[in-house]
Amino acid sequence: MQTPLLEMRSITKTFPGVKALDDVTLTVREGEIHAICGENGAGKSTLMKVLSGVYPVGQYDGEVHYAGHRAAFHDISESEAEGVIIIHQELALVPLLSIAENLFLGNEVQKNGVVNWPETYRRTESLLQKVGLKDAPTTLVDKLGVGKQQLVEIAKALAKDVRLLILDEPTAALSEADSQALLDLMLELKAQGVTQIIISHKLNEVRRVADTVTVIRDGQTVSSFGVSDGITEDRIVRDMVGRSLENRYPPRERRIGELLMEIEDWTVHHSEQADRRVIHGVDLNVRAGEVIGIAGLMGAGRTELAMSVFGQSWGQGISGQVRMRGTAADTSTVGRAIAAGLAYVTEDRKSLGLVLDEEIRRNVTLTNLPKVAKGPVLNHNEETRVSEGYRGSLNIRTPSVFQKVVNLSGGNQQKVVLAKWLFAEPEVLILDEPTRGIDVGAKFEIYGLINDLAAAGKGVVMISSELPELLGMCDRIYVMNEGAFVGELSAAEASQERIMSLIVTE
Amino acid sequence: MTFAGQTQTKSAEAPKTGIGAYLSAHLREYGLLFALIAIMAFFQIVTSGTLLRPINLTNLLLQNSYIIIMALGMLIVIVAGHIDLSVGSVMGFVGALAAVMIVRWDQSLALTAVVCIATGALIGAAQGYWIAYWSIPSFIVTLAGMLVFRGLSLWLLGGESVGPFPREFQSIASGFVPDVLPGGAAMAELFGLRNFNMLSFAIGLIAAGLVVWSGLGKRAQNRKYGIEDEPKAFFVARIGIVALALVFVFFKLSTFRGLPNVMITMGILTVIYAFVTEQTVLGRRVYALGGNRKAAKLSGIKTERLTFLAFVNMGALAAIAGLVFAARLNSATPKAGFALELDVIAAVFIGGASMSGGVGKIVGAVVGAFLMGVLNNGMGIMGVGIDYQQMIKGLVLLAAVIFDVYNKQKG
């Protein structure tokens, strides 16, 4: 058997407090397309960062062997020099430069600092031909759709004499037709001898192009097999999610009451592209004392759904009905949504949830300042008293509410965001990834708080990418994919396999 | 002290490591005060006492009154995360409008004042509209405004100075509050002076008393909630210095002509704006808007409207400054207010505001303006050339901001 092009042996990478990769092994043969599958947060991206030198040699344990020698990349430029090129999910193109300028960015065809434009355009044209793009080299990247931009990225990789091309969820943002074109291109590149690694959730695509599949879960390699070995999608799904429910979820006495909120036929268009529909006629309801979940992969449209409902904070061309306790509610601005009894706890607490440089108490009261004021004048004592109350009841670990939020840990910051929204006295709370990036202990506390909220008769809508969390917490789970609900499962029916297969087999 | 459960109790607060640590943590707040004192002491010495002579002190206040008035508005604009480059031009334009209304059209002072302030607010609204609702960068909108209103004042004045104003109008800037309290003569005799303004001195004592009283109140409250324990020595020194300085300044003013009218305007505005920014819902929302616009918006704050109002307010204050400036010069000139926006902005940044918004205090901006004013005045007395003056002011601004950034990185 020939030596593989790439061998990653026993890769272990730890971040403070977290083992992101634990003894991962990956073997990629020369000339194949190798798929890496796994849930969000399984460690796929971390593994690729180790490979490309984003995490330089020495910051991880284990060995990387590439093209027959021990590779010790210190940064991306070193790995690129040897032909290892990653195309990230978020495209790294400069929108206001032309295709040609982008292709040779940092790698200009030049002599003594002067760009040789005729040669640049000549090379660009031949590269564009290879990826099947017919636009002129002078076209601004801005003017291209996402699909074509993806092709430009690949052309850019080819311009650098790629030997191992890594595509991170290349079709996530593409339409069906664009996806097919991209997959065809991948097969064509393979015929030309370019080895490729594709990270994807879409098993039909994996089966179509990949020769080998490696499944990663919780930072460990679970399995690796050839696609021709008659592997079913079920098997891959099981490997992807198959962890036992070892996390504990605090028990809750389920007392489900009246209907609190109903969303009907909710349709939203993209905030920048008015003709692109992002949410397709979604129906949702939540009752008092009920915790419902919205499962789905990143990019399924869960955050967009939540934010568009909450004061139309995202998107345009929004249509549909929101009813609170049976009567139509106006949620067209954040102020009105709050008045209607809604709260939205953002997934991005640092940039959307908190004023980091301000004190805890000043963050807590922000949603409902008049409550701690007499007319226009603030009552600082009352503000302090209220915030101290939340510090106690939510167990926010900090010496006092006069601490700046920026100095708190992730879990405690999350509690401040929760406190802030509890202070607004909502009936329905939409929690978007409420436990992202916080440690296990804090997670458990947050789960407890969610249970308390439900017990107090609030409706909770929980958006999460962690399936076990949804399964452990929710009474009902909606499964979302590509902007639409593709299923609704009761707690009894729901399992990771069922949810995953609803997602992957559209 | 036990270690168990430490994180949840007050006793777990960062251990006090003495006055040095406290000072380094709060260097910025004290730094500004110390810098002002140091600079005043320096000029007092090198000008052999001229700086703090009653007549010069009075001048110092008059010279800087319009900068301070505009700095109040600029502080809010900068805290909201914006900038206003047009205030110098707007000030000049409103002064020109006042001159034309009074001198050429013979309108009453009251009407003129109302129309001028409304015009300023309208100008602010016109600029704020594009900034708030169209998200046009404030730098661009107000740069355009700076050119437009500079041109408009030239046009309005026909390229020449208009003046002089009637006496009542001049008194906005150069008048003094008459002494209504008895005992002035006795005090004059006691100190061996020609005259003594009892009212001014009394107000100085009251102001100093208020500083001490509110300082004690705040300290008691901080104690109650267990926030930052300012070492007692620092508290006493800080409050003592401020109170004594107030008494000293007012005493000096009393021995000249008493309280300038404009100082009353300035004092009242400063108190109002300090109150609004620190004690009201409106003020709090401005800080949240500047600290994190998206988070503020998602918290239900009408960020666009607040931004708009910040500029309306700025325009109105620039108009008031324009009236004061015209009254002080006793004429409106096409050059009035030229490049003054830079002094105002510099004052706010020296006063500790942050370019990225969300940080800054009214008192800081006022002290910053005074600091610039003392530099101007002191160097003027020393006969330092305008060339050096500009260079020194520039370097002071740079040093203040570097000091801020350094402090933040270290913290």
PDB file of C-alpha atoms in Angstrom, chain A residues 341-469:
ATOM      1  CA  GLY A 341     -44.259  39.865  26.608  1.00  0.00           C
ATOM      2  CA  LEU A 342     -41.392  38.555  24.528  1.00  0.00           C
ATOM      3  CA  ALA A 343     -37.717  38.334  25.413  1.00  0.00           C
ATOM      4  CA  TYR A 344     -34.892  37.188  23.189  1.00  0.00           C
ATOM      5  CA  VAL A 345     -31.668  36.038  24.807  1.00  0.00           C
ATOM      6  CA  THR A 346     -29.114  36.252  22.045  1.00  0.00           C
ATOM      7  CA  GLU A 347     -26.606  33.581  21.104  1.00  0.00           C
ATOM      8  CA  ASP A 348     -23.932  36.247  20.798  1.00  0.00           C
ATOM      9  CA  ARG A 349     -23.886  37.699  24.282  1.00  0.00           C
ATOM     10  CA  LYS A 350     -20.721  39.710  23.814  1.00  0.00           C
ATOM     11  CA  SER A 351     -21.678  41.685  20.752  1.00  0.00           C
ATOM     12  CA  LEU A 352     -25.473  41.634  20.969  1.00  0.00           C
ATOM     13  CA  GLY A 353     -26.349  40.972  24.566  1.00  0.00           C
ATOM     14  CA  LEU A 354     -24.177  43.035  26.859  1.00  0.00           C
ATOM     15  CA  VAL A 355     -22.535  46.392  27.186  1.00  0.00           C
ATOM     16  CA  LEU A 356     -19.273  44.809  28.267  1.00  0.00           C
ATOM     17  CA  ASP A 357     -17.573  47.878  29.678  1.00  0.00           C
ATOM     18  CA  GLU A 358     -20.495  48.688  31.929  1.00  0.00           C
ATOM     19  CA  GLU A 359     -21.271  47.473  35.407  1.00  0.00           C
ATOM     20  CA  ILE A 360     -23.494  44.449  35.951  1.00  0.00           C
ATOM     21  CA  ARG A 361     -26.298  46.522  37.427  1.00  0.00           C
ATOM     22  CA  ARG A 362     -26.316  48.870  34.467  1.00  0.00           C
ATOM     23  CA  ASN A 363     -26.710  45.894  32.136  1.00  0.00           C
ATOM     24  CA  VAL A 364     -29.428  44.222  34.165  1.00  0.00           C
ATOM     25  CA  THR A 365     -31.776  47.196  34.160  1.00  0.00           C
ATOM     26  CA  LEU A 366     -31.324  48.180  30.540  1.00  0.00           C
ATOM     27  CA  THR A 367     -34.428  46.373  29.278  1.00  0.00           C
ATOM     28  CA  ASN A 368     -36.751  48.120  31.678  1.00  0.00           C
ATOM     29  CA  LEU A 369     -35.151  51.284  33.027  1.00  0.00           C
ATOM     30  CA  PRO A 370     -38.430  53.009  33.920  1.00  0.00           C
ATOM     31  CA  LYS A 371     -38.960  50.273  36.513  1.00  0.00           C
ATOM     32  CA  VAL A 372     -36.028  51.603  38.548  1.00  0.00           C
ATOM     33  CA  ALA A 373     -36.835  55.246  37.928  1.00  0.00           C
ATOM     34  CA  LYS A 374     -39.240  57.771  39.270  1.00  0.00           C
ATOM     35  CA  GLY A 375     -40.369  59.574  36.168  1.00  0.00           C
ATOM     36  CA  PRO A 376     -37.230  60.390  34.214  1.00  0.00           C
ATOM     37  CA  VAL A 377     -34.894  60.186  37.218  1.00  0.00           C
ATOM     38  CA  LEU A 378     -33.104  56.952  38.002  1.00  0.00           C
ATOM     39  CA  ASN A 379     -33.109  55.532  41.480  1.00  0.00           C
ATOM     40  CA  HIS A 380     -29.603  54.127  41.802  1.00  0.00           C
ATOM     41  CA  ASN A 381     -30.338  52.464  45.123  1.00  0.00           C
ATOM     42  CA  GLU A 382     -33.301  50.620  43.690  1.00  0.00           C
ATOM     43  CA  GLU A 383     -31.208  49.610  40.693  1.00  0.00           C
ATOM     44  CA  THR A 384     -28.538  48.213  42.961  1.00  0.00           C
ATOM     45  CA  ARG A 385     -31.107  46.409  45.084  1.00  0.00           C
ATOM     46  CA  VAL A 386     -32.766  44.802  42.071  1.00  0.00           C
ATOM     47  CA  SER A 387     -29.462  43.710  40.567  1.00  0.00           C
ATOM     48  CA  GLU A 388     -28.252  42.340  43.871  1.00  0.00           C
ATOM     49  CA  GLY A 389     -31.449  40.311  43.948  1.00  0.00           C
ATOM     50  CA  TYR A 390     -30.599  38.680  40.625  1.00  0.00           C
ATOM     51  CA  ARG A 391     -27.013  38.182  41.707  1.00  0.00           C
ATOM     52  CA  GLY A 392     -28.376  36.121  44.571  1.00  0.00           C
ATOM     53  CA  SER A 393     -31.172  34.261  42.812  1.00  0.00           C
ATOM     54  CA  LEU A 394     -29.187  33.428  39.679  1.00  0.00           C
ATOM     55  CA  ASN A 395     -26.021  32.834  41.650  1.00  0.00           C
ATOM     56  CA  ILE A 396     -23.911  35.217  39.596  1.00  0.00           C
ATOM     57  CA  ARG A 397     -20.444  34.761  41.026  1.00  0.00           C
ATOM     58  CA  THR A 398     -18.986  38.201  41.520  1.00  0.00           C
ATOM     59  CA  PRO A 399     -18.159  40.318  44.541  1.00  0.00           C
ATOM     60  CA  SER A 400     -20.729  42.966  43.679  1.00  0.00           C
ATOM     61  CA  VAL A 401     -23.020  44.212  40.934  1.00  0.00           C
ATOM     62  CA  PHE A 402     -20.632  47.120  40.458  1.00  0.00           C
ATOM     63  CA  GLN A 403     -18.221  44.839  38.653  1.00  0.00           C
ATOM     64  CA  LYS A 404     -17.862  45.391  34.951  1.00  0.00           C
ATOM     65  CA  VAL A 405     -19.411  42.577  32.927  1.00  0.00           C
ATOM     66  CA  VAL A 406     -16.261  42.171  30.864  1.00  0.00           C
ATOM     67  CA  ASN A 407     -14.500  40.732  33.927  1.00  0.00           C
ATOM     68  CA  LEU A 408     -16.978  37.876  34.376  1.00  0.00           C
ATOM     69  CA  SER A 409     -16.663  34.325  33.087  1.00  0.00           C
ATOM     70  CA  GLY A 410     -18.832  33.198  30.170  1.00  0.00           C
ATOM     71  CA  GLY A 411     -21.316  31.416  32.410  1.00  0.00           C
ATOM     72  CA  ASN A 412     -21.734  34.410  34.669  1.00  0.00           C
ATOM     73  CA  GLN A 413     -22.087  36.728  31.691  1.00  0.00           C
ATOM     74  CA  GLN A 414     -24.833  34.482  30.421  1.00  0.00           C
ATOM     75  CA  LYS A 415     -26.579  34.775  33.778  1.00  0.00           C
ATOM     76  CA  VAL A 416     -26.381  38.558  33.536  1.00  0.00           C
ATOM     77  CA  VAL A 417     -28.057  38.389  30.122  1.00  0.00           C
ATOM     78  CA  LEU A 418     -30.756  36.177  31.618  1.00  0.00           C
ATOM     79  CA  ALA A 419     -31.178  38.557  34.554  1.00  0.00           C
ATOM     80  CA  LYS A 420     -31.541  41.416  32.133  1.00  0.00           C
ATOM     81  CA  TRP A 421     -34.375  39.686  30.360  1.00  0.00           C
ATOM     82  CA  LEU A 422     -36.061  38.439  33.512  1.00  0.00           C
ATOM     83  CA  PHE A 423     -36.117  42.065  34.583  1.00  0.00           C
ATOM     84  CA  ALA A 424     -38.239  42.855  31.525  1.00  0.00           C
ATOM     85  CA  GLU A 425     -40.872  40.465  32.926  1.00  0.00           C
ATOM     86  CA  PRO A 426     -41.572  38.525  29.755  1.00  0.00           C
ATOM     87  CA  GLU A 427     -44.117  35.748  29.272  1.00  0.00           C
ATOM     88  CA  VAL A 428     -42.190  33.944  26.601  1.00  0.00           C
ATOM     89  CA  LEU A 429     -38.404  33.734  26.514  1.00  0.00           C
ATOM     90  CA  ILE A 430     -36.556  32.744  23.401  1.00  0.00           C
ATOM     91  CA  LEU A 431     -33.157  31.424  24.454  1.00  0.00           C
ATOM     92  CA  ASP A 432     -30.708  31.207  21.585  1.00  0.00           C
ATOM     93  CA  GLU A 433     -27.873  28.786  22.379  1.00  0.00           C
ATOM     94  CA  PRO A 434     -28.142  29.579  26.083  1.00  0.00           C
ATOM     95  CA  THR A 435     -25.248  27.337  27.068  1.00  0.00           C
ATOM     96  CA  ARG A 436     -22.794  28.029  24.282  1.00  0.00           C
ATOM     97  CA  GLY A 437     -19.247  28.437  25.458  1.00  0.00           C
ATOM     98  CA  ILE A 438     -19.898  27.943  29.145  1.00  0.00           C
ATOM     99  CA  ASP A 439     -18.621  25.218  31.417  1.00  0.00           C
ATOM    100  CA  VAL A 440     -20.521  22.165  32.559  1.00  0.00           C
ATOM    101  CA  GLY A 441     -21.330  23.457  36.022  1.00  0.00           C
ATOM    102  CA  ALA A 442     -22.740  26.723  34.709  1.00  0.00           C
ATOM    103  CA  LYS A 443     -24.725  24.772  32.114  1.00  0.00           C
ATOM    104  CA  PHE A 444     -26.395  22.792  34.833  1.00  0.00           C
ATOM    105  CA  GLU A 445     -27.324  25.992  36.621  1.00  0.00           C
ATOM    106  CA  ILE A 446     -28.758  27.492  33.449  1.00  0.00           C
ATOM    107  CA  TYR A 447     -30.867  24.341  32.952  1.00  0.00           C
ATOM    108  CA  GLY A 448     -32.134  24.771  36.487  1.00  0.00           C
ATOM    109  CA  LEU A 449     -33.085  28.366  35.749  1.00  0.00           C
ATOM    110  CA  ILE A 450     -34.927  27.330  32.611  1.00  0.00           C
ATOM    111  CA  ASN A 451     -36.894  24.806  34.672  1.00  0.00           C
ATOM    112  CA  ASP A 452     -37.690  27.483  37.239  1.00  0.00           C
ATOM    113  CA  LEU A 453     -38.988  29.727  34.478  1.00  0.00           C
ATOM    114  CA  ALA A 454     -41.232  27.009  33.138  1.00  0.00           C
ATOM    115  CA  ALA A 455     -42.428  26.202  36.645  1.00  0.00           C
ATOM    116  CA  ALA A 456     -43.320  29.878  37.044  1.00  0.00           C
ATOM    117  CA  GLY A 457     -45.623  29.577  34.046  1.00  0.00           C
ATOM    118  CA  LYS A 458     -43.426  31.149  31.409  1.00  0.00           C
ATOM    119  CA  GLY A 459     -43.102  29.723  27.936  1.00  0.00           C
ATOM    120  CA  VAL A 460     -39.534  28.915  26.913  1.00  0.00           C
ATOM    121  CA  VAL A 461     -38.301  28.495  23.361  1.00  0.00           C
ATOM    122  CA  MET A 462     -34.841  26.991  23.336  1.00  0.00           C
ATOM    123  CA  ILE A 463     -32.613  27.080  20.284  1.00  0.00           C
ATOM    124  CA  SER A 464     -29.624  24.797  20.526  1.00  0.00           C
ATOM    125  CA  SER A 465     -27.135  22.976  18.372  1.00  0.00           C
ATOM    126  CA  GLU A 466     -26.534  20.459  21.116  1.00  0.00           C
ATOM    127  CA  LEU A 467     -29.091  17.739  20.626  1.00  0.00           C
ATOM    128  CA  PRO A 468     -28.644  16.068  24.020  1.00  0.00           C
ATOM    129  CA  GLU A 469     -29.436  19.390  25.635  1.00  0.00           C
TER     130      GLU A 469
END
